[in-house]
């Protein structure tokens, strides 16, 4: 099983994400944003948290135009798996691989704390290790995690069961308490919470580990 | 461009005293150029030269078998075993933060991070110690918000977890807040980079962001008192760019791994001037700089401006010339400037060329070796008057008053704005006591704390200095860590006043005695003087940052109290109420002496805790607010009530030193008592964790009610 973790200038959770993939059994390639090709034979690409390009212009907007991002889009369009966490989620919405946009938190402040989530669907490679409706706790750390989408888009997400996670107590004003969403083919997941920060007993919680384990399980049997 | 004439006013505007200017004339035998005057002013101001404090700093203990590099470099280096080292320092950014809170605090964080990674260490933890004026002072709310956002804005983007710190409020900081930033990094002990240049004719390379006019004269500003012209000083505050700093970190670590770096120094206060002089002076070499090659982001910058600019995110390096292409490729990769701006020279000269003109030509070594040093007159702080009677008070009312005060309510509102988990190695979040991070990829943990009780230092500088170190020792001990070493950030008023200088001297004596007795040598630090506004000084605030090591995750004391646990008090209680939090917050009195610190007892009690950590579920040090506050905090963190058997005010709220509160089960409590008996440590059973109320004698209140007060207060004041 092979994963790639992209490093944009300003990414700061790239190592953390690589560690979480490795702990679940992936072999991880670290890929620089100026590269134009992904390594061969990848199962999943991870877009890490951080402040790509300093969050200048709009969070994720410049990274969405990096050379490697074209390769990530092509990988997704071929049916490849992509996991975008926090800033990675912002990049995914900027590329159009996922609908909606992440606005400034309603409270206008950066917020870093463990939050309670509800798993809204177990029907994806990322969430099959959970049960629908399961309550889990995973930390958030962001200034711009307020997910917004128009009525039509929201109806589509709901109708297609593409809302992956919801906040039990909304920390940022996100519409419909949305914490993470899936692409139409259910192979691209973007979420604001950081599962890689709840992947090991020393973190004080391991609810994030199931995401990496279930991905690994799907890849191993694929 | 026409340069200004050197006049008495110009000399004074550079913060140079007439006798200091006379000394310049003696050294160079002629009138300095404008650029040279700027260079002398940058090198000889208090911030860079430590001219008032050096004599006393030399008395601090700085050595020990664990110390790889003590004060004098960018940060201190301490051995943590297995060929690894922790590198750390604390530094103030007080004056800039008062003038422009967001950028002042942000660049304070940026500066201390550079101090750490310029030595080859990846930053793994940050803390900050903040002192503000009264909560209802018109400036306080905006300062709190701006400073906290600035610290978060920089550290969160850079990607270092902020795992601890302090926030205090006192009217003495109304006109002069304190922002002390701490950073620690991790490196291999045999791959530390130092600032001393070596080799003649070696290229001097400029790295990082471009130079602008921001911060010109910043270090001189930081060495002066404030008055009502403060708004005019705003342009001397630097502007930070954490995105550039993050790239600079990654590029520098790659560069260091490549073997291209002979020596390296970050550009902090007085930028290019201080860094170039430092590298030359330490390597006993001269430096020639050609300013036409310096990357600039503004037009028509003069030599004076370039030499004094405090633009952020810049480094100066002496390059191994055979590695130039590799080095440049790394900086191109990260889209950062890389420019050879000069070379090392054999003569003792600091030669600055710009536009085919010599702008400065000074004997380099004399810029630091001949810097003024003062033995400032000082008077000892008079002994505090005896404490007058303290009335008995309903203990629950007193506890409520404490936990609803801005000084002792929960700081959650602050630290939730800091990313305290990035790097995914944080095992103990901020909030209570020390923060803890894993040494990545090992079983080891590092614990961090920052402490000082300025009320104590004011009443009794020597005991207060001791207490700051002792409290840091206890906070590290309470999580099971062995204290390794300390950094000091000494914030005081105007040292030209003998009573202020007396506070400084007393505090240094106390800090030195405690660091020696507790084996926590000072390995780095910073002095911030002239913290006065309109002649009114701050409380003397010598912040101690300290680092402890836990060899194995199993050795950490990380549990929480549980229903049925015994509450044990380790250490002797006499009921010292002088200068206590109870007096200050409940009775609005700051009188009596600071509590005495018996360093032998501190050490014995700390060793007892560490030796018996297997018997301890949860542990907290007793400091401000005494037993009552520690017991409440431990119960609140665990979500379980507590019944205390004692009810008298001195026992509950006294601030005797050398004490810990411990939670453990009945068998463990018994075993601890036995162990304590064997070595003569005082242990008292003072109650039990149980139910959902905090009960003291016959009084009680629901934990949930107290918890709401405690957690809601900060946001209601400042949110």
PDB file of N, CA and C in Angstrom, chain B residues 387-393 455-456 574-584 587 589-596 625-627 648-656 659:
ATOM      1  N   UNK B 387       3.023  41.485  58.493  1.00  0.00           N
ATOM      2  CA  UNK B 387       1.667  41.402  57.976  1.00  0.00           C
ATOM      3  C   UNK B 387       0.688  41.710  59.099  1.00  0.00           C
ATOM      4  N   UNK B 388      -0.232  42.660  58.828  1.00  0.00           N
ATOM      5  CA  UNK B 388      -1.258  42.904  59.842  1.00  0.00           C
ATOM      6  C   UNK B 388      -2.318  41.800  59.750  1.00  0.00           C
ATOM      7  N   UNK B 389      -3.257  41.816  60.652  1.00  0.00           N
ATOM      8  CA  UNK B 389      -4.202  40.699  60.753  1.00  0.00           C
ATOM      9  C   UNK B 389      -4.974  40.456  59.461  1.00  0.00           C
ATOM     10  N   UNK B 390      -5.180  39.208  59.169  1.00  0.00           N
ATOM     11  CA  UNK B 390      -6.030  38.830  58.039  1.00  0.00           C
ATOM     12  C   UNK B 390      -7.300  38.218  58.630  1.00  0.00           C
ATOM     13  N   UNK B 391      -8.446  38.828  58.336  1.00  0.00           N
ATOM     14  CA  UNK B 391      -9.680  38.298  58.928  1.00  0.00           C
ATOM     15  C   UNK B 391     -10.007  36.916  58.385  1.00  0.00           C
ATOM     16  N   UNK B 392     -10.685  36.113  59.183  1.00  0.00           N
ATOM     17  CA  UNK B 392     -11.189  34.823  58.685  1.00  0.00           C
ATOM     18  C   UNK B 392     -12.248  35.113  57.629  1.00  0.00           C
ATOM     19  N   UNK B 393     -12.375  34.228  56.678  1.00  0.00           N
ATOM     20  CA  UNK B 393     -13.329  34.454  55.600  1.00  0.00           C
ATOM     21  C   UNK B 393     -13.961  33.122  55.244  1.00  0.00           C
ATOM     22  N   UNK B 455       4.618  39.848  42.652  1.00  0.00           N
ATOM     23  CA  UNK B 455       4.325  40.426  43.986  1.00  0.00           C
ATOM     24  C   UNK B 455       5.413  40.063  44.970  1.00  0.00           C
ATOM     25  N   UNK B 456       5.826  38.807  44.923  1.00  0.00           N
ATOM     26  CA  UNK B 456       6.875  38.347  45.841  1.00  0.00           C
ATOM     27  C   UNK B 456       8.186  39.092  45.566  1.00  0.00           C
ATOM     28  N   UNK B 574       2.697  26.225  57.016  1.00  0.00           N
ATOM     29  CA  UNK B 574       2.733  27.123  58.179  1.00  0.00           C
ATOM     30  C   UNK B 574       1.665  28.194  58.074  1.00  0.00           C
ATOM     31  N   UNK B 575       1.142  28.371  56.879  1.00  0.00           N
ATOM     32  CA  UNK B 575       0.059  29.355  56.712  1.00  0.00           C
ATOM     33  C   UNK B 575       0.554  30.753  56.398  1.00  0.00           C
ATOM     34  N   UNK B 576       1.568  30.859  55.520  1.00  0.00           N
ATOM     35  CA  UNK B 576       2.119  32.182  55.172  1.00  0.00           C
ATOM     36  C   UNK B 576       1.171  32.939  54.254  1.00  0.00           C
ATOM     37  N   UNK B 577       0.598  34.034  54.767  1.00  0.00           N
ATOM     38  CA  UNK B 577      -0.372  34.786  53.960  1.00  0.00           C
ATOM     39  C   UNK B 577       0.186  36.071  53.361  1.00  0.00           C
ATOM     40  N   UNK B 578       1.407  36.462  53.747  1.00  0.00           N
ATOM     41  CA  UNK B 578       2.001  37.692  53.203  1.00  0.00           C
ATOM     42  C   UNK B 578       2.117  37.608  51.684  1.00  0.00           C
ATOM     43  N   UNK B 579       1.705  38.652  50.976  1.00  0.00           N
ATOM     44  CA  UNK B 579       1.787  38.742  49.509  1.00  0.00           C
ATOM     45  C   UNK B 579       1.020  37.626  48.808  1.00  0.00           C
ATOM     46  N   UNK B 580       0.019  37.082  49.480  1.00  0.00           N
ATOM     47  CA  UNK B 580      -0.684  35.951  48.878  1.00  0.00           C
ATOM     48  C   UNK B 580      -1.730  36.431  47.866  1.00  0.00           C
ATOM     49  N   UNK B 581      -2.158  35.473  47.035  1.00  0.00           N
ATOM     50  CA  UNK B 581      -3.233  35.757  46.078  1.00  0.00           C
ATOM     51  C   UNK B 581      -4.511  36.132  46.823  1.00  0.00           C
ATOM     52  N   UNK B 582      -4.745  35.462  47.960  1.00  0.00           N
ATOM     53  CA  UNK B 582      -5.940  35.780  48.744  1.00  0.00           C
ATOM     54  C   UNK B 582      -5.948  37.253  49.140  1.00  0.00           C
ATOM     55  N   UNK B 583      -4.820  37.725  49.681  1.00  0.00           N
ATOM     56  CA  UNK B 583      -4.745  39.134  50.077  1.00  0.00           C
ATOM     57  C   UNK B 583      -4.971  40.037  48.872  1.00  0.00           C
ATOM     58  N   UNK B 584      -4.279  39.726  47.750  1.00  0.00           N
ATOM     59  CA  UNK B 584      -4.329  40.622  46.602  1.00  0.00           C
ATOM     60  C   UNK B 584      -5.718  40.651  45.968  1.00  0.00           C
ATOM     61  N   UNK B 587      -8.832  40.764  49.412  1.00  0.00           N
ATOM     62  CA  UNK B 587      -8.770  41.907  50.338  1.00  0.00           C
ATOM     63  C   UNK B 587      -8.127  43.142  49.713  1.00  0.00           C
ATOM     64  N   UNK B 589      -5.117  43.785  49.102  1.00  0.00           N
ATOM     65  CA  UNK B 589      -3.947  44.190  49.894  1.00  0.00           C
ATOM     66  C   UNK B 589      -2.711  43.510  49.338  1.00  0.00           C
ATOM     67  N   UNK B 590      -1.633  44.278  49.248  1.00  0.00           N
ATOM     68  CA  UNK B 590      -0.364  43.645  48.893  1.00  0.00           C
ATOM     69  C   UNK B 590       0.600  43.973  50.011  1.00  0.00           C
ATOM     70  N   UNK B 591       0.511  43.217  51.086  1.00  0.00           N
ATOM     71  CA  UNK B 591       1.420  43.511  52.198  1.00  0.00           C
ATOM     72  C   UNK B 591       2.015  42.246  52.779  1.00  0.00           C
ATOM     73  N   UNK B 592       2.931  42.454  53.684  1.00  0.00           N
ATOM     74  CA  UNK B 592       3.661  41.341  54.276  1.00  0.00           C
ATOM     75  C   UNK B 592       4.842  40.962  53.401  1.00  0.00           C
ATOM     76  N   UNK B 593       5.593  39.988  53.900  1.00  0.00           N
ATOM     77  CA  UNK B 593       6.788  39.537  53.189  1.00  0.00           C
ATOM     78  C   UNK B 593       6.390  38.419  52.226  1.00  0.00           C
ATOM     79  N   UNK B 594       7.256  38.175  51.228  1.00  0.00           N
ATOM     80  CA  UNK B 594       7.075  37.010  50.358  1.00  0.00           C
ATOM     81  C   UNK B 594       7.365  35.763  51.178  1.00  0.00           C
ATOM     82  N   UNK B 595       6.795  34.630  50.798  1.00  0.00           N
ATOM     83  CA  UNK B 595       7.106  33.408  51.541  1.00  0.00           C
ATOM     84  C   UNK B 595       8.582  33.044  51.381  1.00  0.00           C
ATOM     85  N   UNK B 596       9.133  32.491  52.437  1.00  0.00           N
ATOM     86  CA  UNK B 596      10.533  32.074  52.403  1.00  0.00           C
ATOM     87  C   UNK B 596      10.648  30.754  51.628  1.00  0.00           C
ATOM     88  N   UNK B 625      -2.593  31.070  45.685  1.00  0.00           N
ATOM     89  CA  UNK B 625      -3.897  30.542  46.077  1.00  0.00           C
ATOM     90  C   UNK B 625      -3.803  29.318  46.968  1.00  0.00           C
ATOM     91  N   UNK B 626      -2.587  28.828  47.169  1.00  0.00           N
ATOM     92  CA  UNK B 626      -2.336  27.776  48.142  1.00  0.00           C
ATOM     93  C   UNK B 626      -3.127  26.499  47.896  1.00  0.00           C
ATOM     94  N   UNK B 627      -3.393  25.804  49.000  1.00  0.00           N
ATOM     95  CA  UNK B 627      -4.079  24.514  48.949  1.00  0.00           C
ATOM     96  C   UNK B 627      -5.453  24.622  48.304  1.00  0.00           C
ATOM     97  N   UNK B 648      -9.374  26.468  58.063  1.00  0.00           N
ATOM     98  CA  UNK B 648      -8.882  27.784  58.493  1.00  0.00           C
ATOM     99  C   UNK B 648      -8.159  28.481  57.345  1.00  0.00           C
ATOM    100  N   UNK B 649      -8.289  29.798  57.303  1.00  0.00           N
ATOM    101  CA  UNK B 649      -7.799  30.591  56.185  1.00  0.00           C
ATOM    102  C   UNK B 649      -6.306  30.382  55.911  1.00  0.00           C
ATOM    103  N   UNK B 650      -5.443  30.455  56.931  1.00  0.00           N
ATOM    104  CA  UNK B 650      -4.010  30.300  56.619  1.00  0.00           C
ATOM    105  C   UNK B 650      -3.677  28.930  56.006  1.00  0.00           C
ATOM    106  N   UNK B 651      -4.301  27.876  56.482  1.00  0.00           N
ATOM    107  CA  UNK B 651      -4.010  26.550  55.924  1.00  0.00           C
ATOM    108  C   UNK B 651      -4.522  26.434  54.496  1.00  0.00           C
ATOM    109  N   UNK B 652      -5.703  27.008  54.261  1.00  0.00           N
ATOM    110  CA  UNK B 652      -6.289  26.882  52.928  1.00  0.00           C
ATOM    111  C   UNK B 652      -5.621  27.777  51.899  1.00  0.00           C
ATOM    112  N   UNK B 653      -5.276  28.996  52.312  1.00  0.00           N
ATOM    113  CA  UNK B 653      -4.836  29.989  51.328  1.00  0.00           C
ATOM    114  C   UNK B 653      -3.389  30.440  51.502  1.00  0.00           C
ATOM    115  N   UNK B 654      -2.717  29.914  52.518  1.00  0.00           N
ATOM    116  CA  UNK B 654      -1.314  30.263  52.723  1.00  0.00           C
ATOM    117  C   UNK B 654      -0.477  29.767  51.555  1.00  0.00           C
ATOM    118  N   UNK B 655       0.631  30.467  51.304  1.00  0.00           N
ATOM    119  CA  UNK B 655       1.438  30.137  50.129  1.00  0.00           C
ATOM    120  C   UNK B 655       2.831  29.667  50.520  1.00  0.00           C
ATOM    121  N   UNK B 656       2.914  28.841  51.546  1.00  0.00           N
ATOM    122  CA  UNK B 656       4.191  28.234  51.907  1.00  0.00           C
ATOM    123  C   UNK B 656       4.726  27.470  50.706  1.00  0.00           C
ATOM    124  N   UNK B 659       5.578  22.669  48.394  1.00  0.00           N
ATOM    125  CA  UNK B 659       4.446  21.779  48.647  1.00  0.00           C
ATOM    126  C   UNK B 659       3.789  21.292  47.357  1.00  0.00           C
TER     127      UNK B 659
END
